[in-house]
Coordinates of C-alpha atoms in Angstrom, one line a residue:
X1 CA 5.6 -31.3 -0.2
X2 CA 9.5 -30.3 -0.1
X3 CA 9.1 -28.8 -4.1
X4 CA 5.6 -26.8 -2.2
X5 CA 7.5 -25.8 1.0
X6 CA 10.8 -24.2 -0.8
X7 CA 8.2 -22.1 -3.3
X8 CA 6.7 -20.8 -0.3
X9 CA 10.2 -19.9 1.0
X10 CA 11.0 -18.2 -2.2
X11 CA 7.7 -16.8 -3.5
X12 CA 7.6 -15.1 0.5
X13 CA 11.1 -13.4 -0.5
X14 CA 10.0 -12.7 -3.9
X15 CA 6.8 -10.9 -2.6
X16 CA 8.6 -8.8 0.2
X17 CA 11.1 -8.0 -2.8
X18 CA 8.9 -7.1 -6.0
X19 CA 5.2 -6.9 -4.3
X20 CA 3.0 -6.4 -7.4
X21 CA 4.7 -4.6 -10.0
X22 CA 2.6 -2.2 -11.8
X23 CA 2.0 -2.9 -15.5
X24 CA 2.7 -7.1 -14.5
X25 CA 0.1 -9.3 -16.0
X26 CA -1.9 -10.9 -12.7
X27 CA -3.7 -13.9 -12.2
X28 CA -6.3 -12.0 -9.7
X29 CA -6.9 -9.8 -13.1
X30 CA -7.7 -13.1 -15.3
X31 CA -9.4 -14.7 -12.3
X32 CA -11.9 -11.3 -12.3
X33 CA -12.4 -11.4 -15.8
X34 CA -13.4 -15.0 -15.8
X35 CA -16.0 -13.9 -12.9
X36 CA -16.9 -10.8 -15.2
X37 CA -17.7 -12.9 -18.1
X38 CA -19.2 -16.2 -16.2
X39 CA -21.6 -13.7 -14.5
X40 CA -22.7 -12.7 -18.5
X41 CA -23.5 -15.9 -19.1
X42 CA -25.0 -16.8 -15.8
X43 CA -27.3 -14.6 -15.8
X44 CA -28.9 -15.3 -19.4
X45 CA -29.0 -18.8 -18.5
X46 CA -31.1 -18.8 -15.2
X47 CA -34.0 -16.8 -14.5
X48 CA -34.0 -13.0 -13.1
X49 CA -35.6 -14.8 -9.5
X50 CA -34.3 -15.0 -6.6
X51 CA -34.2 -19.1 -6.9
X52 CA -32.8 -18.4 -10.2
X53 CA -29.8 -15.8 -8.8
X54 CA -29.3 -18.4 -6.2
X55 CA -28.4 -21.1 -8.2
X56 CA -26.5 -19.0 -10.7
X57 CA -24.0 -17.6 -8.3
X58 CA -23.8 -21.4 -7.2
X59 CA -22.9 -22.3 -10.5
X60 CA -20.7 -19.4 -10.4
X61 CA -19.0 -19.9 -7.5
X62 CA -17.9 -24.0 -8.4
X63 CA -17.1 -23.5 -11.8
X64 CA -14.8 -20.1 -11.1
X65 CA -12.9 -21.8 -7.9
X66 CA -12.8 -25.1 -10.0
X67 CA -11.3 -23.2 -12.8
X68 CA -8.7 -21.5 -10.9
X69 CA -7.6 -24.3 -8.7
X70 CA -7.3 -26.9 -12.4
X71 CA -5.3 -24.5 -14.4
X72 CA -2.1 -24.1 -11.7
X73 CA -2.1 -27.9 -11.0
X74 CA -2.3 -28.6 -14.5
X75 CA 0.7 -26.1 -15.1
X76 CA 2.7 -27.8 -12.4
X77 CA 2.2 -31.1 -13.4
X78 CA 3.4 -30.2 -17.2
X79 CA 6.3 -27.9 -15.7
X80 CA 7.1 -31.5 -13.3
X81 CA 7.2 -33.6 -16.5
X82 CA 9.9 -31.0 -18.3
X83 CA 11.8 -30.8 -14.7
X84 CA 11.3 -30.6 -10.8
X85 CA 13.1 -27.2 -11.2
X86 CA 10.8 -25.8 -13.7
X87 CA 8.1 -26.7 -11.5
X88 CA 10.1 -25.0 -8.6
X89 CA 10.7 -21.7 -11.1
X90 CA 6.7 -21.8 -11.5
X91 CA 5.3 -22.6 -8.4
X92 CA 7.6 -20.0 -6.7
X93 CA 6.3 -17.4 -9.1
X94 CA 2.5 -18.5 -8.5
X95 CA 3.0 -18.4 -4.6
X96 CA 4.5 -14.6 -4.9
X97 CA 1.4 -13.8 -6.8
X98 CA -0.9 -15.6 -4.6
X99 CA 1.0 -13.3 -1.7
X100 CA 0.5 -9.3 -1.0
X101 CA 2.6 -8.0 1.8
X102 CA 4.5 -5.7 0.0
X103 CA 1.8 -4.5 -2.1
X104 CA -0.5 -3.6 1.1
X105 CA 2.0 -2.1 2.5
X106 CA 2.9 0.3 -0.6
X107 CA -0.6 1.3 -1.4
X108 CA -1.1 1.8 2.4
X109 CA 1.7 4.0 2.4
X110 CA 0.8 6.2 -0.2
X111 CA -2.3 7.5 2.2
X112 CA 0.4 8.1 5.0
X113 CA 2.4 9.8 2.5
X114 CA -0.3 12.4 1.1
X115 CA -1.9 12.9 4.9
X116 CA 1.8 13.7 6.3
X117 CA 1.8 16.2 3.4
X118 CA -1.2 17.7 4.0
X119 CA -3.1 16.7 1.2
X120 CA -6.3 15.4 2.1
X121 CA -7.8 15.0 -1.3
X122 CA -5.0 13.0 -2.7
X123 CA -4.9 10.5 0.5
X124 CA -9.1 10.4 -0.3
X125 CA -8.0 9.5 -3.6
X126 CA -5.4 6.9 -2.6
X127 CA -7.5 5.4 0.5
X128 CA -10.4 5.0 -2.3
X129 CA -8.0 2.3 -4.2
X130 CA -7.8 -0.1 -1.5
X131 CA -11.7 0.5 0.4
X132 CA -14.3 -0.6 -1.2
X133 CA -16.1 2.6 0.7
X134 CA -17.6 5.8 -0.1
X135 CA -14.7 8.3 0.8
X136 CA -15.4 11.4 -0.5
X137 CA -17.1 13.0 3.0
X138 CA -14.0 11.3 5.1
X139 CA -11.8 13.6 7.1
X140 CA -7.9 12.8 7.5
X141 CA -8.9 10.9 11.1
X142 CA -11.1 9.0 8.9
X143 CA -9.1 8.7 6.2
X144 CA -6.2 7.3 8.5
X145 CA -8.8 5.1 10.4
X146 CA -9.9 3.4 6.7
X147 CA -6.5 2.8 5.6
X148 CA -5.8 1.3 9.1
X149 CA -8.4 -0.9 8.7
X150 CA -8.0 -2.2 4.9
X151 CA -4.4 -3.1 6.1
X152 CA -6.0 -5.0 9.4
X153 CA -8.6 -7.0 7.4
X154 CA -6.0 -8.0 4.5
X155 CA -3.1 -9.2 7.0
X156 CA -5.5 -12.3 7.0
X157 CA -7.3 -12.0 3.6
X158 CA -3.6 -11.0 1.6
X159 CA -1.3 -12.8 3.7
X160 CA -2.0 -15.4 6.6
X161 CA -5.4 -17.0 4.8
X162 CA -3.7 -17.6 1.5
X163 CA -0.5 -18.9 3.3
X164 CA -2.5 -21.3 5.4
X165 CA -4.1 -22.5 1.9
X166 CA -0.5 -23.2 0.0
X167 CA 1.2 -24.7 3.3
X168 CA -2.1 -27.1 3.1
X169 CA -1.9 -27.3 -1.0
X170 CA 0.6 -25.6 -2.5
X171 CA -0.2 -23.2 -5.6
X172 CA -3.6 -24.8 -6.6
X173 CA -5.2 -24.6 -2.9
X174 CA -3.6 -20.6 -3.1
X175 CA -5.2 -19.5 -6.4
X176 CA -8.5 -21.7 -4.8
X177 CA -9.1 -19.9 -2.6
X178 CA -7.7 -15.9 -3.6
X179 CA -11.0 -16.9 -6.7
X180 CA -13.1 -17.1 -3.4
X181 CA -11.7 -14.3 -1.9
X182 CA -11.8 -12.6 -5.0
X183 CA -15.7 -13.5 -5.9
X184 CA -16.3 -12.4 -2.9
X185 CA -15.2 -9.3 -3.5
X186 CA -16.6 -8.7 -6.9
X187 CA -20.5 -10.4 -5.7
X188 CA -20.8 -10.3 -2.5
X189 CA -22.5 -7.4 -1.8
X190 CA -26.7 -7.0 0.1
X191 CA -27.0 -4.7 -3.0
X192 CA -30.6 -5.2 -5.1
X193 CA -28.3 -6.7 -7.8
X194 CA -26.2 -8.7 -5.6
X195 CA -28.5 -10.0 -2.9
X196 CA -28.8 -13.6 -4.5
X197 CA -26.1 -14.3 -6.8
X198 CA -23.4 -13.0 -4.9
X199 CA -25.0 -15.1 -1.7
X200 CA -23.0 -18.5 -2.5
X201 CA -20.0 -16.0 -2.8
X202 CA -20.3 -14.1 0.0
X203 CA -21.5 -17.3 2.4
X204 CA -18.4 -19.5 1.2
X205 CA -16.0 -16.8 1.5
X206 CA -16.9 -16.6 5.1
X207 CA -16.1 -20.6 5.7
X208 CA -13.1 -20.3 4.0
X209 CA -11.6 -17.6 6.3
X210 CA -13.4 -18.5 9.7
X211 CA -10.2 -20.2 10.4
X212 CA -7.8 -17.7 8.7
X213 CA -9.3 -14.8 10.7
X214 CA -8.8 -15.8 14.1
X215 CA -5.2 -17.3 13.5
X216 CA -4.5 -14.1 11.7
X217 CA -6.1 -12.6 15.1
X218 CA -3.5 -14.3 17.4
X219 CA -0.8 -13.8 15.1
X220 CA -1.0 -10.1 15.5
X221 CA -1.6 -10.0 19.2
X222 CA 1.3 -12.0 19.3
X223 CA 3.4 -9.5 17.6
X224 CA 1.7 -6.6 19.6
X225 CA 3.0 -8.2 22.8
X226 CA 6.6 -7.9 21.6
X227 CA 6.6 -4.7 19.5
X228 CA 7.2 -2.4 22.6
X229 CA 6.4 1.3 22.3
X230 CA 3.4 2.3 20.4
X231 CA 1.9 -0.8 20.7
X232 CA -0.3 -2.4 23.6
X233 CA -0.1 -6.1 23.7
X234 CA -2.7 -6.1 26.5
X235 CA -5.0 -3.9 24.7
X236 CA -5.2 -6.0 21.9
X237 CA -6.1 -8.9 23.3
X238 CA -8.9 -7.1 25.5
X239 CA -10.4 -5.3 22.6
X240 CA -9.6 -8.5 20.6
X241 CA -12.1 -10.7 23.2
X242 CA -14.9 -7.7 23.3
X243 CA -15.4 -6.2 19.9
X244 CA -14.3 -9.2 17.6
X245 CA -18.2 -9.7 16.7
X246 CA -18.5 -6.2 16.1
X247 CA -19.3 -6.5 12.7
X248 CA -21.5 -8.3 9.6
X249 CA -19.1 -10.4 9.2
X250 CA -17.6 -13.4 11.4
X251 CA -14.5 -12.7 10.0
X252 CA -13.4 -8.6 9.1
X253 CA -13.5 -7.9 13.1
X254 CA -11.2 -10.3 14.4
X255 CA -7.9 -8.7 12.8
X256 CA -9.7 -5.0 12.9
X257 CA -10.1 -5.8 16.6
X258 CA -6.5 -6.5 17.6
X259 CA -5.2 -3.8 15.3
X260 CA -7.2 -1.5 17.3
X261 CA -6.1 -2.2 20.6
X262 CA -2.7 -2.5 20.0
X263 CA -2.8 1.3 18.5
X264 CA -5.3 2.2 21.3
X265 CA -7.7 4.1 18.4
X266 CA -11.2 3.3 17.4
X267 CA -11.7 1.8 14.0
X268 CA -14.9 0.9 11.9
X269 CA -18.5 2.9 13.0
X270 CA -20.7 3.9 10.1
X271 CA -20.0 4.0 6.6
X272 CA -21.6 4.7 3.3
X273 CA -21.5 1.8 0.3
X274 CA -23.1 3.2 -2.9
X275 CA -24.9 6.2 -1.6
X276 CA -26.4 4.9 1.4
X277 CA -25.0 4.7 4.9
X278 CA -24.6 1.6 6.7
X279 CA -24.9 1.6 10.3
X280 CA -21.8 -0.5 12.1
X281 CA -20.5 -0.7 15.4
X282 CA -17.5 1.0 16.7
X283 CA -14.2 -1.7 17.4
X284 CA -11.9 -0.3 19.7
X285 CA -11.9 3.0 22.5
X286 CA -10.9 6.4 21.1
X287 CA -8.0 6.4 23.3
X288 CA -6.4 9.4 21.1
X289 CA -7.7 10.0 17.6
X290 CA -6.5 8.3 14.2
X291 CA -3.0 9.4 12.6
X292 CA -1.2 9.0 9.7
X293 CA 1.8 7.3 11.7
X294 CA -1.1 4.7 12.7
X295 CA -1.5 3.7 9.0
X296 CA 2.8 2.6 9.7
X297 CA 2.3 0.9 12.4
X298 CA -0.6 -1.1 11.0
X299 CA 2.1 -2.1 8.6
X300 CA 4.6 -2.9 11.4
X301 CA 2.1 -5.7 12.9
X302 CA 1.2 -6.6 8.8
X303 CA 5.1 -7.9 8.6
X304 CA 5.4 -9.0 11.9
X305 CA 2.6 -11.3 11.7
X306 CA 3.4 -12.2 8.1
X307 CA 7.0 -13.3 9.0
X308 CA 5.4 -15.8 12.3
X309 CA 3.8 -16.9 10.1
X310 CA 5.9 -17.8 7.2
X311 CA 8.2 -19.4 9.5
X312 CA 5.1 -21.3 11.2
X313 CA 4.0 -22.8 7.7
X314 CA 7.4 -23.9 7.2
X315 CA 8.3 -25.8 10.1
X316 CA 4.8 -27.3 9.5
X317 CA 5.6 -28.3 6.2
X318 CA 9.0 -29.2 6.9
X319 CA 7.7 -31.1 9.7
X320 CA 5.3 -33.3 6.9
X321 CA 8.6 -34.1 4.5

């Protein structure tokens, strides 16, 4: 626990540091491929029904986490026998990888950056690398209002849910659950070809952050209450306890919730996912209209909430030495 707890320290620093570098081999990028090609296999090896899907994205979904989770511990554990400080080196490495403040907050930025300038086509462009939306018809509110919400929904899926899994783990628990988050992702879509063997991904991916979410949640509430001007503590926990159902998920709204009361905008409402237009519920009131200056102060709650809790997983680890 003391070796886990000081690479969470470090990793933490490296993340705010480096972020992701581009060009940087990535375990996300291996753990995708391994979904990429298990889904192949999968789906030669069970029948095109939906029984058939079910079970494959079962199988999926056990030997993918199982995978992912096995390979770090059995890194560590080699690393351990050469030396405890090799096995600090790696495991501080694997938590900065496992970690994406930085990296949110850069690719975040760049919308900000091509909306202050006036370019909405480039800030469609940018938004489109961190939505998993149609983006194309989006105006620069709308625009604004997606980027404000990817950087909501990822303070817990980026930064508070996978430091909750290495304070509880350490580096095997953290790459366990970003190949959840990451099938999840990849599968877990109510698409025709998704609909059954993304279901085990989609369903588990849900458990694994019910927990996440909501600390993530109070985390940034918390921060709201003490970031002053530009941000309403009280509105975000109001808009926090009415619209935190509002959406398919039990999850995505909790954060998007908050975020939207402390900026006093309205987030979420209809979008279109591969051609066709999903009807969702509006989170928040339109107290003013979406900005580009909203997208920084997303990022502004994204740190504060990050840095709670990194110093919350450490006194709780600490406190377990």
């Amino acid at each position: 626990m003391g070796w886990s707890l000081c690479a969470l320290a470090i990793g933490f620093g490296m993340d705010l540091i480096l972020g992701d570098p581009q060009g940087w081999p990535h375990p996300v990028i291996a753990i995708g491929k391994l979904i990429s090609l298990l889904e192949r296999v999968l789906r030669r090896l069970f029948p095109a029904t939906p029984r058939g899907e079910n079970w494959a994205g079962a199988v999926l979904w056990v030997l993918t986490a199982g995978i992912s989770a096995a390979v770090p511990a059995l890194l560590l554990w080699g690393c351990h026998l050469v030396s405890p400080w090799l096995r600090l080196a790696a495991e501080s490495v694997m938590c900065w990888q496992i970690l994406a403040v930085k990296s949110l907050r850069t690719e975040s930025m760049k919308v900000h950056a091509a909306l202050s300038a006036g370019d909405t086509e480039g800030a469609r462009r940018a938004v489109s690398m961190i939505v998993g939306r149609d983006v194309s018809r989006l105006d620069e509110a709308g625009v604004a209002r997606a980027a404000v919400e990817t950087v909501a929904e990822n303070t817990s899926d980026g930064v508070v849910a996978p430091m909750v899994f290495l304070t509880l783990g350490g580096a095997p628990l953290g790459f366990f659950y970003k190949a959840v988050n990451t099938m999840d992702s990849m599968v877990g879509y109510k698409n025709e070809e998704y609909l059954y063997f993304g279901r085990a991904a989609a369903k588990l991916d849900d458990v694994m952050n019910f927990i996440p979410s909501r600390i993530s949640a109070c985390l940034m509430a918390f921060s709201a209450c003490l970031m002053g001007s530009g941000f309403s503590g009280k509105g975000a926990w109001a808009i926090y306890q009415r619209d935190r159902r509002n959406h398919a998920s039990p999850n995505s709204a909790q954060t998007e919730a908050v975020c939207a009361g402390a900026l006093g905008i309205q987030l979420a409402g209809d979008a279109s996912y591969f051609g066709k237009t999903v009807k969702k519920p509006y989170i928040g009131d339109p107290l003013r209209q979406a900005g580009y200056e909203d997208i920084k102060r997303a990022n502004r709650l994204l740190y504060a909430a990050a840095w709670t809790c990194e110093i919350l997983c450490l006194l709780a680890m600490l406190a377990l030495v």
